[in-house]
Short mmCIF file of C-alpha atoms in Angstrom, two decimals:
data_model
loop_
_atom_site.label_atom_id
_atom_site.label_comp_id
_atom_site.label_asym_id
_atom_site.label_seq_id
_atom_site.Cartn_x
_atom_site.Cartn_y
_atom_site.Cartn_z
CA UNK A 1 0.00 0.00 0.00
CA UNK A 2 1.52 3.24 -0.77
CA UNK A 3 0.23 6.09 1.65
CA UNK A 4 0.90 9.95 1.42
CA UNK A 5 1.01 11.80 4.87
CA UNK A 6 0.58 15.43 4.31
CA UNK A 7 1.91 17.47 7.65
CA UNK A 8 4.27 14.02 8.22
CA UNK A 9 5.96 15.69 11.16
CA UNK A 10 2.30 16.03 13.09
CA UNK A 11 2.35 13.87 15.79
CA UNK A 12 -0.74 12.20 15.38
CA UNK A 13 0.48 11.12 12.23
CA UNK A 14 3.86 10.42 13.21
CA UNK A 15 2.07 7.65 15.30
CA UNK A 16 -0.07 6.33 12.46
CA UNK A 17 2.77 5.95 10.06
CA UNK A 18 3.83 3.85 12.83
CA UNK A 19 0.69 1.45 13.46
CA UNK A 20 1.07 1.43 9.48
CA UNK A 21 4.83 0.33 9.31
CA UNK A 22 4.60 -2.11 12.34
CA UNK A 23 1.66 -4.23 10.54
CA UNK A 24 3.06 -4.40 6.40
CA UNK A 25 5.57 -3.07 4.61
CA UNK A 26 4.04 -0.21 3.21
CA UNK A 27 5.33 2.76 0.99
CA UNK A 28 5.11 5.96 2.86
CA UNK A 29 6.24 9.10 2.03
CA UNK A 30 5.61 11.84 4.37
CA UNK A 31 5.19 15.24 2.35
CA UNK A 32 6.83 17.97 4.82
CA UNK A 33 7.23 21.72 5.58
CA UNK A 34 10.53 21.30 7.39
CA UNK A 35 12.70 18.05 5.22
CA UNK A 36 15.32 17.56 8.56
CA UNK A 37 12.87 16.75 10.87
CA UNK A 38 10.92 15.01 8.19
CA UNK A 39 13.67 12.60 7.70
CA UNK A 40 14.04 12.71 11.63
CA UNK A 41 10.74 10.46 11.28
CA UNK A 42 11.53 8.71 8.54
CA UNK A 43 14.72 7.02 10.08
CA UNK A 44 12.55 5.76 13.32
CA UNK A 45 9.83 4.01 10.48
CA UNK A 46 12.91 2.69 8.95
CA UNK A 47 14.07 1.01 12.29
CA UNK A 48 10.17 -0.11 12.84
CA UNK A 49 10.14 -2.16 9.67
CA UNK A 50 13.61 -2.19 7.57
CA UNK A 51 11.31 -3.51 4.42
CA UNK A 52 9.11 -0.71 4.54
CA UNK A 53 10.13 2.38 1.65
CA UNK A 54 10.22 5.67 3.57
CA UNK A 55 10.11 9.07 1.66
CA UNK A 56 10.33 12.56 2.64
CA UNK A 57 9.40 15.35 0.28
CA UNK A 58 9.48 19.39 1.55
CA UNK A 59 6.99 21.62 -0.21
CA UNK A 60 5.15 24.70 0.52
CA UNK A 61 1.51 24.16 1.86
CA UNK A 62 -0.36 27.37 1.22
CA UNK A 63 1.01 28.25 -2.72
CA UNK A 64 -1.84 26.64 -4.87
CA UNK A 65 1.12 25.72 -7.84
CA UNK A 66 3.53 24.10 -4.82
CA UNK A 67 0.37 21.91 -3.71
CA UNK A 68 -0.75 21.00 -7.25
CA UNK A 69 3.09 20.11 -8.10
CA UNK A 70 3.82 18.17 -5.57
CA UNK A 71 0.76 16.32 -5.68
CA UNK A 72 1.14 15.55 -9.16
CA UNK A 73 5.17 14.30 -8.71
CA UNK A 74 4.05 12.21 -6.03
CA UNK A 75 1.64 10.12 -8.35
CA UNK A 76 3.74 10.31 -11.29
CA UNK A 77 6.18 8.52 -8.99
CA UNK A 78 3.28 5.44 -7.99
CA UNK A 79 -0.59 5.64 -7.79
CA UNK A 80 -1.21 6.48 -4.15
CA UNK A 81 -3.82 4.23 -2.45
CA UNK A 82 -4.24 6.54 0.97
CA UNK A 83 -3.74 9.96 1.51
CA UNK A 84 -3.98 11.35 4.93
CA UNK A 85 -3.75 15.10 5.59
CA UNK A 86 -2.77 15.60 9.12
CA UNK A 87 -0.81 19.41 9.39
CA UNK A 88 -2.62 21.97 11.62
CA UNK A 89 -1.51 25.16 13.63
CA UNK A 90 -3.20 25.89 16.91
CA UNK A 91 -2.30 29.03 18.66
CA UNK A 92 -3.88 30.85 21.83
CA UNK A 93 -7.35 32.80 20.61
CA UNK A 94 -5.88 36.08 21.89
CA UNK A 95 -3.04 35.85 19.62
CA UNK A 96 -5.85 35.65 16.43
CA UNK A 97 -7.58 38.57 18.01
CA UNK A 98 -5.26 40.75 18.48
CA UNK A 99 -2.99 40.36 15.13
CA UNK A 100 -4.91 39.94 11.90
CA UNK A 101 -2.20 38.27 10.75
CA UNK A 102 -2.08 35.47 13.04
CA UNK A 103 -5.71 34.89 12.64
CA UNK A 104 -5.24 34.83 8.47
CA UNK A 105 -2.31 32.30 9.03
CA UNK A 106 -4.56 30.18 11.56
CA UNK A 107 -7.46 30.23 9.09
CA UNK A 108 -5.29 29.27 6.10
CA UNK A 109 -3.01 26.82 7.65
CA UNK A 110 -5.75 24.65 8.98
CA UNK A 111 -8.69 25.32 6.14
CA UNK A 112 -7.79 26.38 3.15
CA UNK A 113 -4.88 24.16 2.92
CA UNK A 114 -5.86 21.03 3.55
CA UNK A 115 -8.56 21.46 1.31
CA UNK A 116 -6.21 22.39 -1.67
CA UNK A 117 -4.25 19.08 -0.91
CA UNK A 118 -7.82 17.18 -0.71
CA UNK A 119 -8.66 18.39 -4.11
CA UNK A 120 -5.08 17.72 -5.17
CA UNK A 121 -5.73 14.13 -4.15
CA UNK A 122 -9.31 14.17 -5.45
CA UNK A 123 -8.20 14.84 -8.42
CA UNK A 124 -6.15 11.84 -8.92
CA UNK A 125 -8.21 9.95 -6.77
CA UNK A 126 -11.15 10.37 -9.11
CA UNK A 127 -9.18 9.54 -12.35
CA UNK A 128 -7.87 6.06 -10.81
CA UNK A 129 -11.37 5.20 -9.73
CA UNK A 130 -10.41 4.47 -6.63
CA UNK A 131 -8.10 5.55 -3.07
CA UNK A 132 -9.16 6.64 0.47
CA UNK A 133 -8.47 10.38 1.65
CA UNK A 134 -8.04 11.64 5.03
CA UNK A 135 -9.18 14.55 6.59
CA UNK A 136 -7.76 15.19 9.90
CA UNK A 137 -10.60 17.55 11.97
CA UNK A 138 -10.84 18.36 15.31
CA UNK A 139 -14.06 18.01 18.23
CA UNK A 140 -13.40 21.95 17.90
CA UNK A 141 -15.11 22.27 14.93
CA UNK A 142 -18.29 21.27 16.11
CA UNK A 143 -19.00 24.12 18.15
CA UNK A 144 -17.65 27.50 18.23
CA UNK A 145 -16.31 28.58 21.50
CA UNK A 146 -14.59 31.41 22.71
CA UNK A 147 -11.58 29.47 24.04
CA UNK A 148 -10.33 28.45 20.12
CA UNK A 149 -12.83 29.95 17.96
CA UNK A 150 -10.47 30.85 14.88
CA UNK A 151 -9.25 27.23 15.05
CA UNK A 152 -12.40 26.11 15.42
CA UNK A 153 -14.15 27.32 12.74
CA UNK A 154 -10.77 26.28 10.51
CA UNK A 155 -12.06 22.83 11.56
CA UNK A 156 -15.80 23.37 10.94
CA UNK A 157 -14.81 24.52 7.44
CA UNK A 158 -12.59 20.90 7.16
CA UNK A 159 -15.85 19.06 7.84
CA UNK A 160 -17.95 20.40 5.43
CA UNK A 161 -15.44 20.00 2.67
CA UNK A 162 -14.91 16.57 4.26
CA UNK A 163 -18.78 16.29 3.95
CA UNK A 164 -19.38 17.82 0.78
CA UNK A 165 -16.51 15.70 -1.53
CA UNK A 166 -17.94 12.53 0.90
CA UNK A 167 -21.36 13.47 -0.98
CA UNK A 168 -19.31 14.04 -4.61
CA UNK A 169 -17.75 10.56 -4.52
CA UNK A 170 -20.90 8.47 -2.70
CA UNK A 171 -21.41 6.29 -5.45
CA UNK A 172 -17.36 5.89 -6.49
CA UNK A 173 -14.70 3.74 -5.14
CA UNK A 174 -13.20 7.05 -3.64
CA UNK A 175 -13.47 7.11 0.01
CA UNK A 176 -13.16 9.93 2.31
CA UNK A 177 -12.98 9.87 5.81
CA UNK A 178 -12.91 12.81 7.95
CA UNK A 179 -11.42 12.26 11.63
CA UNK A 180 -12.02 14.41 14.47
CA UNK A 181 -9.39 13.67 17.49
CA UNK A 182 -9.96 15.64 20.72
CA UNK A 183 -7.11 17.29 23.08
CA UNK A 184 -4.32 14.79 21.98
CA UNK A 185 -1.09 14.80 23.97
CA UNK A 186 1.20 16.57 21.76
CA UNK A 187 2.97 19.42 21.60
CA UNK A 188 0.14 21.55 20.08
CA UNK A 189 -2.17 20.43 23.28
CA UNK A 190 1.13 21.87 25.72
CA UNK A 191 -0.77 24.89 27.34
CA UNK A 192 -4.53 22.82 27.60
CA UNK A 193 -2.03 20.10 29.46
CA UNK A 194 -0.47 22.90 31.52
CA UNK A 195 -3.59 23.85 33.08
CA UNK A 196 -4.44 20.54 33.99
CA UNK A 197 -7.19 19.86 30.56
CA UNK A 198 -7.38 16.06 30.44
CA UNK A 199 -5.62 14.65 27.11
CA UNK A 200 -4.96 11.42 25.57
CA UNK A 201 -2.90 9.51 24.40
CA UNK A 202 -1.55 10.22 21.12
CA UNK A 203 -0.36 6.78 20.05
CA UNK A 204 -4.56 5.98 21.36
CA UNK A 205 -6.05 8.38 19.34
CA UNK A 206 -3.51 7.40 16.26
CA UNK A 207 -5.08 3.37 16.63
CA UNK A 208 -8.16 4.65 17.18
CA UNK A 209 -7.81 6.87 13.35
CA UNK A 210 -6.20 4.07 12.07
CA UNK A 211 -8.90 1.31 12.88
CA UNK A 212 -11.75 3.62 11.88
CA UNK A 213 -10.35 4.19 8.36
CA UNK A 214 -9.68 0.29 8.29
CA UNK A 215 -13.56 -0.10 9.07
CA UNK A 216 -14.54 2.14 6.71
CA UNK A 217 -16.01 5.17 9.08
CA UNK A 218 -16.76 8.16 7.29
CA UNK A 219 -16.57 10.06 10.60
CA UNK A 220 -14.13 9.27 13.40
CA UNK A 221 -13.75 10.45 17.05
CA UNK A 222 -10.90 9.84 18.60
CA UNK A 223 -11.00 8.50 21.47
CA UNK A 224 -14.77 7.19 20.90
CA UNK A 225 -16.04 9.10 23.82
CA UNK A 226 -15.85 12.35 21.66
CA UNK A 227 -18.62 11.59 19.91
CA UNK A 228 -20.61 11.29 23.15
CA UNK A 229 -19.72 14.81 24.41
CA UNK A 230 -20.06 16.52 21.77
CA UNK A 231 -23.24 15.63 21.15
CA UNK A 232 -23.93 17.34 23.93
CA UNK A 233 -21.95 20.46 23.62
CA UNK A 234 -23.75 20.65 20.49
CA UNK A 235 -27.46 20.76 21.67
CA UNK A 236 -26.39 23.21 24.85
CA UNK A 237 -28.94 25.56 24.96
CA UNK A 238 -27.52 29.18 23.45
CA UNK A 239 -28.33 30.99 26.88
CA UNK A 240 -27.06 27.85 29.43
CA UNK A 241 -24.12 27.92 26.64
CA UNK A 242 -23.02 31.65 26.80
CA UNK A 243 -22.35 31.18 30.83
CA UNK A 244 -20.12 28.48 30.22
CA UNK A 245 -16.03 28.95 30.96
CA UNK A 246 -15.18 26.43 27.96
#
């Protein structure tokens, strides 16, 4: 299987690339911002499974023509059976209000983006008849809140793209998955784990991504219990809501 891991250095798909590698020897190449700590990775999968082929490729990931190229060199190179985009940027909320700028990087880092990679993909995807891609959400997107609401909505917009091409390929042999891990234990999550915010495990919510898209889940919260609570986040009455510190 030859897989594609867009944001390779994220640690939530550092860990999948590993449940991957451990189980076949599988062809990943892990499409990067920063190629030293790309191939950082790489040389740990190596040790995990000597038989498995390891790539690293560094691109830019908000130019349009750097997305498009790259995409396209990657599949000239071998059809690509599983692309999983994974790279996100999560600063505090007062850093997006206060500096425009921050809040345009936020907002294009973690929507636009990854939705010029999924067409990328889709692209290809669609031509082969066939391939699974990726989405990497977050439980933030389901709700605005004022503790990570430019990130947030980033991640509502991922879901309705995830949604909307989930609708375009229904009847195809494209699948798209779109998966939605809560505070993970990585370096993004540092200041929620500094103030005590419960996290899990990241190698737990990577097997938890990894068995969903095995099982063919369209939508996957990870860990499970996600799902649960933000069902009810979701249905909070607006007034109850608006006293809430979350």
């Amino acid at each position: 299987m030859r897989i594609v891991v867009v944001g390779g250095t994220s640690s939530i798909a550092e860990h999948c690339c590993r449940q991957w590698v451990e189980r076949e020897d599988v062809d990943i190449e892990l499409l990067v911002r920063d190629a030293g700590r790309g191939e950082r990775i790489a040389a740990d999968l190596r040790t995990r499974n000597p038989r498995a082929t390891i790539g690293v490729t560094e691109t830019g990931f908000v130019d349009p023509a750097a997305i498009d190229d790259a995409v396209a060199r990657l599949w000239d190179a071998a059809p690509v059976d599983l692309a999983l985009i994974a790279h996100g940027w999560l600063p505090p909320q007062a850093n997006c209000q206060d500096d425009l700028a921050t809040c345009r990087d936020v907002i294009e880092v973690n929507a636009v983006s990854p939705a010029l990679f999924a067409e990328a993909f889709a692209a290809r995807f669609a031509g082969a008849g066939r391939g699974t891609l990726v989405l990497l959400g977050s439980v933030a997107g389901d709700r605005g809140r004022k503790a990570n609401y430019s990130y947030g909505a980033a991640k509502g917009f991922v879901e309705r793209y995830a949604e909307g091409m989930q609708h375009r390929f229904a009847r195809t042999g494209v699948r798209v998955v779109l998966a939605k891990p809560g505070p993970t234990d990585t370096p993004m999550a540092g200041p929620a784990k500094a103030q005590g915010r419960r996290v899990a495990a990241v190698q737990d919510v990577a097997r938890a991504i990894v068995r969903g898209i095995d099982r063919g889940r369209p939508v996957i919260y990870a860990p499970w219990y996600w799902r649960a609570i933000m069902l009810v986040v979701r249905h909070i009455p607006r007034p109850l809501f608006n006293r809430l510190e979350i």
